[in-house]
Short mmCIF file of C-alpha atoms and ligand atoms in Angstrom, two decimals:
data_model
loop_
_atom_site.label_atom_id
_atom_site.label_comp_id
_atom_site.label_asym_id
_atom_site.label_seq_id
_atom_site.Cartn_x
_atom_site.Cartn_y
_atom_site.Cartn_z
CA MET B 1 96.73 33.15 75.39
CA LEU B 2 95.38 36.41 74.23
CA THR B 3 96.20 39.47 76.22
CA GLY B 4 93.75 42.25 77.09
CA ALA B 5 91.29 42.63 79.88
CA PRO B 6 87.90 40.97 79.43
CA GLY B 7 85.24 43.61 79.12
CA ALA B 8 87.65 46.22 77.73
CA ALA B 9 85.78 49.12 76.13
CA PRO B 10 86.87 50.62 72.81
CA LYS B 11 88.81 53.83 73.41
CA PHE B 12 87.11 55.74 70.61
CA GLY B 13 84.06 55.69 68.41
CA ARG B 14 80.47 56.02 69.59
CA ASN B 15 79.52 54.48 72.91
CA PRO B 16 76.51 52.43 71.88
CA GLN B 17 73.64 52.12 74.32
CA HIS B 18 72.34 49.25 72.23
CA GLY B 19 74.20 47.12 69.79
CA PRO B 20 77.75 45.79 69.71
CA ASP B 21 81.01 47.54 70.49
CA VAL B 22 82.42 46.51 67.11
CA ALA B 23 80.72 45.67 63.82
CA VAL B 24 82.95 43.97 61.25
CA VAL B 25 81.83 44.00 57.62
CA GLY B 26 83.26 40.95 55.86
CA ALA B 27 84.09 37.47 57.13
CA GLY B 28 87.20 36.81 55.11
CA PRO B 29 90.48 36.14 56.92
CA ILE B 30 90.98 39.83 57.69
CA GLY B 31 87.53 40.53 59.14
CA LEU B 32 87.41 37.27 61.08
CA ALA B 33 90.90 37.67 62.55
CA ILE B 34 90.05 41.20 63.72
CA ALA B 35 86.75 39.93 65.15
CA TRP B 36 88.51 37.09 66.97
CA ARG B 37 91.11 39.41 68.50
CA CYS B 38 88.43 41.91 69.60
CA ALA B 39 86.04 39.28 70.99
CA ALA B 40 88.88 37.62 72.90
CA ARG B 41 89.49 40.98 74.58
CA GLY B 42 85.95 41.09 75.85
CA LEU B 43 84.41 43.38 73.24
CA ARG B 44 80.93 42.65 71.90
CA VAL B 45 81.53 41.85 68.22
CA VAL B 46 79.17 41.20 65.31
CA VAL B 47 80.46 40.14 61.88
CA TYR B 48 78.27 40.61 58.79
CA ASP B 49 78.77 38.51 55.66
CA PRO B 50 76.25 36.67 53.47
CA ALA B 51 78.91 34.17 52.39
CA PRO B 52 81.84 33.93 54.83
CA GLY B 53 85.13 32.93 53.25
CA SER B 54 83.79 33.25 49.70
CA GLY B 55 86.01 36.19 48.70
CA ALA B 56 89.60 36.18 47.48
CA ALA B 57 90.60 33.81 50.27
CA HIS B 58 88.62 31.00 48.66
CA ALA B 59 90.99 31.09 45.68
CA ALA B 60 94.19 32.02 47.53
CA ALA B 61 97.24 29.77 47.56
CA GLY B 62 98.27 30.69 51.10
CA MET B 63 101.92 31.49 50.52
CA LEU B 64 103.40 33.47 53.41
CA ALA B 65 106.16 34.91 51.29
CA PRO B 66 107.61 38.26 52.40
CA VAL B 67 110.96 37.38 50.82
CA ALA B 68 109.83 36.05 47.44
CA GLU B 69 107.20 38.80 47.31
CA ALA B 70 109.66 41.64 47.99
CA TYR B 71 109.38 43.63 44.78
CA PHE B 72 111.13 46.75 43.55
CA GLY B 73 109.50 49.92 44.90
CA GLU B 74 107.47 48.23 47.67
CA HIS B 75 109.80 48.86 50.59
CA GLU B 76 107.16 49.79 53.19
CA LEU B 77 104.99 46.87 52.19
CA THR B 78 107.92 44.46 52.46
CA GLY B 79 108.48 45.65 56.04
CA LEU B 80 104.86 44.90 56.98
CA LEU B 81 104.95 41.51 55.21
CA THR B 82 108.11 40.57 57.10
CA GLU B 83 106.59 41.65 60.42
CA SER B 84 103.42 39.66 59.80
CA ALA B 85 105.24 36.54 58.60
CA ALA B 86 107.28 36.59 61.81
CA ARG B 87 104.02 36.55 63.78
CA TRP B 88 102.61 33.59 61.83
CA PRO B 89 104.05 30.63 63.82
CA ALA B 90 102.63 31.89 67.13
CA PHE B 91 99.40 33.01 65.46
CA ALA B 92 98.90 29.55 63.88
CA ALA B 93 99.54 27.81 67.19
CA GLU B 94 97.22 30.13 69.11
CA LEU B 95 94.48 29.77 66.50
CA ALA B 96 94.78 25.98 66.45
CA ALA B 97 94.38 25.95 70.25
CA ALA B 98 91.45 28.38 70.17
CA SER B 99 89.58 26.63 67.36
CA GLY B 100 90.64 23.01 67.67
CA THR B 101 91.33 23.20 63.91
CA ASP B 102 94.57 22.77 62.01
CA THR B 103 95.25 25.58 59.53
CA GLY B 104 97.71 23.59 57.42
CA TYR B 105 100.61 25.85 58.44
CA ARG B 106 103.90 24.48 57.03
CA GLY B 107 107.45 25.77 57.36
CA GLU B 108 109.58 23.91 54.82
CA GLY B 109 110.38 27.15 53.01
CA THR B 110 110.26 28.21 49.39
CA LEU B 111 112.44 27.39 46.40
CA MET B 112 112.61 30.11 43.75
CA VAL B 113 113.82 28.74 40.42
CA GLY B 114 114.58 29.70 36.83
CA LEU B 115 114.04 27.17 34.06
CA THR B 116 116.08 28.70 31.23
CA ALA B 117 119.13 30.96 31.24
CA ASP B 118 116.87 33.93 30.46
CA ASP B 119 114.51 32.99 33.29
CA LEU B 120 117.44 32.73 35.67
CA ALA B 121 118.77 36.14 34.64
CA VAL B 122 115.40 37.75 35.43
CA ALA B 123 115.14 35.89 38.74
CA ARG B 124 118.68 36.81 39.78
CA ARG B 125 117.94 40.53 39.45
CA LEU B 126 115.08 40.12 41.89
CA TRP B 127 117.11 37.97 44.29
CA ALA B 128 119.89 40.56 44.29
CA TYR B 129 117.35 43.24 45.22
CA GLN B 130 115.94 41.03 47.99
CA GLN B 131 119.41 40.26 49.34
CA GLY B 132 120.17 43.98 49.27
CA LEU B 133 117.26 44.48 51.68
CA GLY B 134 118.91 41.99 54.03
CA LEU B 135 116.33 39.29 53.32
CA PRO B 136 117.44 35.64 53.62
CA VAL B 137 117.87 34.44 50.02
CA THR B 138 120.39 31.62 49.53
CA PRO B 139 121.43 30.93 45.90
CA LEU B 140 121.55 27.25 44.94
CA ARG B 141 123.25 25.48 42.04
CA PRO B 142 121.11 23.10 39.93
CA SER B 143 122.52 20.06 41.75
CA GLU B 144 121.81 21.63 45.15
CA LEU B 145 118.28 22.43 44.02
CA ARG B 146 117.59 18.88 42.98
CA ASP B 147 119.13 17.54 46.21
CA ARG B 148 116.43 19.49 48.04
CA GLU B 149 113.65 18.69 45.57
CA PRO B 150 114.37 15.73 43.25
CA ALA B 151 111.00 16.31 41.56
CA LEU B 152 112.31 19.50 39.92
CA SER B 153 112.99 19.22 36.19
CA PRO B 154 116.63 18.45 35.33
CA ARG B 155 116.34 21.39 32.88
CA THR B 156 116.12 23.87 35.79
CA ARG B 157 119.13 26.18 35.45
CA GLY B 158 119.32 27.46 39.01
CA GLY B 159 117.48 28.78 42.00
CA ALA B 160 117.50 30.16 45.50
CA TYR B 161 116.07 29.19 48.88
CA ALA B 162 113.90 31.44 51.02
CA GLY B 163 113.66 29.46 54.24
CA THR B 164 111.42 31.95 56.05
CA ASP B 165 108.69 31.92 53.36
CA HIS B 166 106.11 29.45 54.66
CA GLN B 167 102.52 28.50 53.76
CA VAL B 168 99.05 27.93 55.21
CA ASP B 169 95.75 26.64 53.77
CA PRO B 170 93.47 29.71 53.44
CA ARG B 171 90.23 27.72 53.45
CA ARG B 172 91.21 26.01 56.69
CA LEU B 173 92.35 29.35 58.04
CA VAL B 174 88.92 30.90 57.48
CA ALA B 175 87.17 27.91 59.06
CA ALA B 176 89.46 28.08 62.09
CA LEU B 177 88.98 31.83 62.49
CA ARG B 178 85.24 31.46 62.28
CA THR B 179 85.20 28.86 65.04
CA ALA B 180 87.61 30.85 67.21
CA THR B 181 85.54 34.02 66.79
CA GLU B 182 82.31 32.30 67.79
CA ARG B 183 83.99 30.53 70.72
CA ALA B 184 85.26 33.90 71.92
CA GLY B 185 81.70 35.23 71.93
CA GLY B 186 81.53 36.93 68.53
CA THR B 187 78.34 36.67 66.46
CA LEU B 188 78.17 36.04 62.72
CA VAL B 189 75.20 37.51 60.87
CA PRO B 190 74.76 35.95 57.40
CA ALA B 191 73.69 39.15 55.66
CA PRO B 192 75.35 41.83 53.54
CA VAL B 193 75.79 45.42 54.67
CA HIS B 194 74.54 47.87 52.05
CA ARG B 195 75.14 51.13 53.97
CA LEU B 196 77.50 51.68 56.87
CA ALA B 197 74.96 54.12 58.31
CA ASP B 198 72.67 51.16 59.02
CA LEU B 199 75.12 49.81 61.62
CA THR B 200 74.74 50.81 65.26
CA ALA B 201 78.06 49.62 66.68
CA GLY B 202 80.50 51.91 68.44
CA ILE B 203 83.14 51.14 65.84
CA THR B 204 82.71 49.72 62.36
CA VAL B 205 85.56 47.86 60.67
CA VAL B 206 85.25 47.58 56.89
CA ALA B 207 87.03 44.35 55.99
CA ALA B 208 84.97 43.52 52.94
CA GLY B 209 87.81 42.96 50.46
CA CYS B 210 86.70 44.23 47.05
CA GLY B 211 83.32 45.12 48.60
CA ALA B 212 84.98 47.94 50.54
CA ALA B 213 84.95 50.27 47.54
CA ALA B 214 81.17 50.44 47.28
CA LEU B 215 80.80 50.97 51.04
CA THR B 216 83.50 53.61 51.54
CA GLY B 217 84.67 55.09 48.23
CA LEU B 218 88.20 53.84 48.91
CA PRO B 219 90.15 53.03 45.72
CA VAL B 220 90.01 49.24 46.03
CA ARG B 221 89.74 47.46 42.68
CA PRO B 222 89.34 43.78 41.80
CA VAL B 223 92.43 42.11 40.34
CA LYS B 224 91.50 38.75 38.87
CA GLY B 225 93.59 35.67 39.61
CA GLN B 226 93.00 32.28 38.00
CA VAL B 227 94.29 29.30 39.91
CA LEU B 228 94.19 25.49 39.71
CA ARG B 229 94.00 22.76 42.30
CA LEU B 230 95.54 19.38 41.51
CA ARG B 231 95.60 16.21 43.57
CA ALA B 232 98.61 13.92 43.75
CA PRO B 233 98.12 10.19 44.18
CA GLY B 234 99.27 10.18 47.83
CA ALA B 235 101.50 12.98 49.09
CA PRO B 236 102.91 15.35 46.44
CA GLY B 237 106.44 14.42 45.36
CA PHE B 238 107.80 17.73 46.70
CA ARG B 239 107.52 19.53 50.03
CA HIS B 240 108.69 23.11 49.40
CA VAL B 241 106.61 25.82 47.83
CA ILE B 242 108.13 26.16 44.35
CA ARG B 243 107.97 29.50 42.55
CA GLY B 244 109.52 29.80 39.17
CA PHE B 245 110.03 31.52 35.88
CA ALA B 246 109.50 28.96 33.09
CA ASP B 247 110.12 30.25 29.55
CA GLY B 248 109.06 33.72 30.67
CA GLU B 249 105.92 32.50 32.45
CA GLN B 250 105.60 32.95 36.20
CA VAL B 251 104.08 30.12 38.18
CA TYR B 252 103.96 28.71 41.69
CA LEU B 253 103.18 25.26 43.06
CA VAL B 254 102.06 24.94 46.67
CA PRO B 255 101.97 21.37 48.06
CA ARG B 256 99.64 20.48 50.92
CA GLU B 257 99.96 17.55 53.32
CA ASP B 258 96.69 16.04 52.05
CA GLY B 259 97.97 15.68 48.47
CA GLU B 260 96.51 18.90 47.07
CA VAL B 261 98.77 21.15 45.00
CA VAL B 262 97.74 24.72 44.18
CA VAL B 263 99.08 26.05 40.88
CA GLY B 264 98.76 29.76 40.19
CA ALA B 265 98.11 32.37 39.25
CA THR B 266 97.23 34.94 36.65
CA SER B 267 97.01 38.63 37.49
CA GLU B 268 94.50 40.42 35.29
CA GLU B 269 92.85 43.84 35.45
CA ARG B 270 89.42 42.33 35.09
CA THR B 271 86.30 42.09 37.23
CA ASP B 272 84.91 38.75 36.03
CA THR B 273 85.64 35.31 37.51
CA THR B 274 85.58 33.33 34.27
CA VAL B 275 88.17 30.57 33.96
CA THR B 276 89.77 30.65 30.51
CA SER B 277 91.35 27.74 28.65
CA GLY B 278 94.34 29.91 27.77
CA ALA B 279 95.13 30.59 31.41
CA VAL B 280 94.75 26.93 32.35
CA LEU B 281 97.05 25.98 29.47
CA ARG B 282 99.74 28.50 30.48
CA LEU B 283 99.64 27.58 34.16
CA LEU B 284 99.81 23.84 33.49
CA ARG B 285 102.57 24.19 30.90
CA ALA B 286 104.72 26.26 33.25
CA ALA B 287 104.00 23.96 36.22
CA THR B 288 104.86 20.78 34.33
CA ASP B 289 107.97 22.43 32.85
CA LEU B 290 109.25 22.93 36.41
CA VAL B 291 107.88 19.78 38.05
CA PRO B 292 107.12 17.21 35.33
CA GLU B 293 105.33 14.74 37.59
CA VAL B 294 102.38 17.09 38.12
CA ALA B 295 101.21 16.08 34.62
CA GLU B 296 100.10 12.84 36.29
CA TYR B 297 98.09 14.58 39.00
CA GLU B 298 94.29 14.87 38.92
CA LEU B 299 92.94 18.31 38.02
CA ILE B 300 90.26 18.86 40.68
CA GLU B 301 89.42 22.56 40.49
CA ALA B 302 89.93 25.61 38.29
CA LEU B 303 88.64 28.92 39.61
CA ALA B 304 89.24 32.64 39.67
CA GLY B 305 89.23 35.02 42.62
CA LEU B 306 89.31 38.81 42.86
CA ARG B 307 92.15 40.30 44.89
CA PRO B 308 91.36 43.62 46.58
CA GLY B 309 93.99 45.77 44.84
CA THR B 310 95.04 49.34 45.69
CA PRO B 311 96.94 52.01 43.74
CA ASP B 312 100.23 51.21 45.54
CA ASN B 313 99.60 47.47 46.15
CA ALA B 314 99.60 48.03 49.91
CA PRO B 315 96.69 47.56 52.32
CA ILE B 316 94.52 50.38 53.67
CA LEU B 317 94.49 50.32 57.48
CA GLY B 318 92.98 52.89 59.80
CA PRO B 319 90.17 55.43 60.30
CA LEU B 320 88.47 56.90 57.25
CA PRO B 321 89.18 60.62 56.81
CA GLY B 322 86.65 62.55 58.87
CA ARG B 323 85.02 59.35 60.17
CA PRO B 324 87.06 58.18 63.16
CA ALA B 325 84.52 55.49 64.12
CA VAL B 326 84.94 53.71 60.77
CA LEU B 327 88.17 51.76 60.33
CA ALA B 328 89.33 50.37 57.00
CA ALA B 329 91.10 47.02 56.94
CA THR B 330 91.11 46.24 53.27
CA GLY B 331 93.11 46.41 50.04
CA HIS B 332 95.39 43.51 50.96
CA HIS B 333 95.72 42.60 47.27
CA ARG B 334 98.16 39.67 46.86
CA HIS B 335 99.07 39.52 50.55
CA GLY B 336 95.95 39.18 52.68
CA ILE B 337 96.84 35.75 54.03
CA VAL B 338 100.36 36.64 55.11
CA LEU B 339 99.10 39.98 56.48
CA THR B 340 96.28 38.47 58.55
CA PRO B 341 98.11 38.35 61.94
CA VAL B 342 99.60 41.82 61.85
CA THR B 343 96.41 43.42 60.52
CA ALA B 344 94.31 41.81 63.25
CA ASP B 345 96.75 42.79 66.01
CA LEU B 346 97.14 46.40 64.84
CA ILE B 347 93.43 47.04 64.30
CA ALA B 348 92.36 45.35 67.56
CA ASP B 349 95.04 47.28 69.47
CA LEU B 350 93.84 50.53 67.91
CA ILE B 351 90.26 49.78 68.94
CA VAL B 352 91.19 48.83 72.49
CA THR B 353 93.84 51.48 73.20
CA GLY B 354 92.84 54.32 70.88
CA THR B 355 96.50 54.75 69.93
CA PRO B 356 97.69 53.80 66.45
CA ASP B 357 100.80 51.63 66.34
CA PRO B 358 103.58 53.35 64.32
CA LEU B 359 103.49 50.35 61.95
CA LEU B 360 100.14 51.66 60.68
CA ALA B 361 101.51 55.04 59.58
CA PRO B 362 102.44 54.15 55.96
CA PHE B 363 99.10 52.46 55.32
CA THR B 364 96.47 55.03 56.33
CA PRO B 365 93.58 55.86 53.98
CA GLU B 366 94.91 59.47 53.87
CA ARG B 367 98.01 58.40 51.94
CA LEU B 368 95.82 57.77 48.91
CA GLY B 369 94.87 61.44 48.77
CA PRO B 370 91.52 63.09 48.19
CA ALA B 371 90.42 60.17 46.02
CA ALA B 372 90.24 58.14 49.24
CA SER B 373 87.05 59.98 50.05
CA SER B 374 84.70 58.87 52.77
CA GLN B 375 81.73 59.32 50.45
CA PRO B 376 79.98 56.09 49.47
CA VAL B 377 79.92 55.40 45.75
CA THR B 378 77.64 53.15 43.76
CA ALA B 379 78.60 49.54 43.28
CA ALA B 380 78.63 50.10 39.52
CA ALA B 381 81.11 52.96 39.81
CA ALA B 382 83.30 50.93 42.13
CA ARG B 383 83.48 48.10 39.60
CA GLY B 384 84.97 50.43 37.00
CA PRO B 385 84.25 50.59 33.28
CA ALA B 386 82.14 47.72 32.01
CA GLY B 387 84.01 45.07 30.11
CA ALA B 388 87.42 46.26 31.28
CA ARG B 389 90.03 44.74 29.05
CA PRO B 390 92.67 42.40 30.41
CA THR B 391 96.21 43.64 30.61
CA THR B 392 99.32 41.56 30.25
CA GLN B 393 100.35 39.71 33.39
CA GLU B 394 101.88 41.85 36.08
CA GLU B 395 104.98 40.88 37.99
CA SER B 396 102.98 39.22 40.72
CA TRP B 397 102.45 35.65 41.64
CA ASN B 398 99.85 35.47 44.38
C1 FAD T 401 94.34 33.52 42.99
C2 FAD T 401 94.72 34.19 44.29
C3 FAD T 401 95.83 33.74 44.98
C4 FAD T 401 96.22 34.37 46.18
N1 FAD T 401 97.31 33.89 46.85
C5 FAD T 401 97.69 34.49 48.02
C6 FAD T 401 98.81 33.98 48.74
O1 FAD T 401 99.44 32.98 48.34
N2 FAD T 401 99.19 34.64 49.89
C7 FAD T 401 98.51 35.74 50.35
O2 FAD T 401 98.92 36.31 51.37
N3 FAD T 401 97.44 36.23 49.68
C8 FAD T 401 97.01 35.63 48.53
N4 FAD T 401 95.93 36.12 47.84
C9 FAD T 401 95.30 37.36 48.32
C10 FAD T 401 94.31 37.08 49.46
O3 FAD T 401 93.41 36.08 49.09
C11 FAD T 401 93.54 38.36 49.79
O4 FAD T 401 94.44 39.43 49.99
C12 FAD T 401 92.73 38.13 51.07
O5 FAD T 401 91.77 37.11 50.85
C13 FAD T 401 92.05 39.40 51.53
O6 FAD T 401 91.29 39.05 52.65
P1 FAD T 401 89.97 39.87 53.02
O7 FAD T 401 89.38 39.21 54.21
O8 FAD T 401 90.31 41.32 53.09
O9 FAD T 401 89.04 39.74 51.71
P2 FAD T 401 88.28 38.49 51.09
O10 FAD T 401 89.01 37.22 51.32
O11 FAD T 401 87.99 38.86 49.67
O12 FAD T 401 86.92 38.43 51.93
C14 FAD T 401 86.01 39.51 51.88
C15 FAD T 401 84.69 39.06 52.48
O13 FAD T 401 83.85 40.21 52.56
C16 FAD T 401 82.53 39.83 52.22
N5 FAD T 401 81.80 41.03 51.78
C17 FAD T 401 82.03 41.77 50.66
N6 FAD T 401 81.16 42.79 50.61
C18 FAD T 401 80.36 42.69 51.71
C19 FAD T 401 79.27 43.46 52.22
N7 FAD T 401 78.81 44.55 51.58
N8 FAD T 401 78.67 43.07 53.37
C20 FAD T 401 79.12 41.97 54.05
N9 FAD T 401 80.16 41.21 53.62
C21 FAD T 401 80.77 41.57 52.46
C22 FAD T 401 82.71 38.77 51.16
O14 FAD T 401 81.55 37.90 51.08
C23 FAD T 401 83.95 38.03 51.65
O15 FAD T 401 83.61 36.90 52.45
C24 FAD T 401 95.49 35.49 46.67
C25 FAD T 401 94.34 35.90 46.00
C26 FAD T 401 93.95 35.26 44.82
C27 FAD T 401 92.70 35.71 44.13
#
């Protein structure tokens, strides 16, 4: 059950005579989860999106991986990821009850592997860092790895188990959130927002993913990720999420109950969503190096999505400078699925109580400095220089 008194009024923002208490721009997982939490507390909520669920979430793998995604220099972010992942089991159960829809949440855990000795050396540096943070990373010998997942290549030199890194199906998640929001009394308007000034709500939440830049001037940039969907004949021959280094290439394989396996992903500083043969080749080579049987699976989809990236890879959460009635909930980059529960709770609490949770402090728009201006910019400026060149792959997997 959700807490909060029905009919609660927002504690700040305008007090609209007409129009909703809360307008949410963007019906991806972040906007919808905030809308659901607010509507369930009795607020009048309207969500605007011409194509709900069509943003980064449509391409996302759905790994809930605060341990495997704990990277050097991202300490604050790791704390928020860990907090949100801990909320996921209850969130999934509550959402399933509210929507009558299964989100595909699975808790078998994640195996992190290295194919060659060089791959293993790179992976071990990261695991040592993660263990140093107190995160649960259990090293496994090759025989122990294959006991857990016989489908792994016998060439795999070693690995580690992250039992708290789970997964969910992002497309099912969005569908469930949409139903739960509408059942709680929220309204979805299938139209884009071009100017925040056109909205009459007491509080506006900008949860438009990459679209937030054009609306707010916040430094959110698209980071392209190409990803594949395969289908096993029957259930996939492995149950854990498998993330690996294979001859220097990073890849993950995410098995779903229905036989689908998501293989991803590139990370490119580009704004297009073209699928390239080179990326497909690299992803499939790395995936089949780690789990040879996937070469027999059907290739059912190849697509690219645009992650809403920020200068420090962390989300932007809270009021825009000088505009307390406009809250940002964007810039979730590689982590928007895992961060959905905590983002929704923190933003809905802020709206209802008027008091920011201390967890929000490291993620305010102000931290990004004067560049995080509240002035709208043109869509063209927000997209960056035309024809931006790709960079080499970053150390990211989502
Ligand atoms: C290949 C890939 C793999 C990923 N894997 C993972 C993963 O395993 N785990 C994880 O946690 N994260 C993952 N991510 C990241 C995750 O998908 C994003 O962080 C997440 O989708 C962000 O959610 P969002 O709701 O903020 O934005 P989005 O999902 O991008 O949704 C934004 C919505 O806003 C709408 N919108 C935009 N502009 C406007 C406007 N002006 N008016 C109205 N509506 C507007 C769009 O139509 C869209 O529906 C992955 C991303 C990619 C691309």
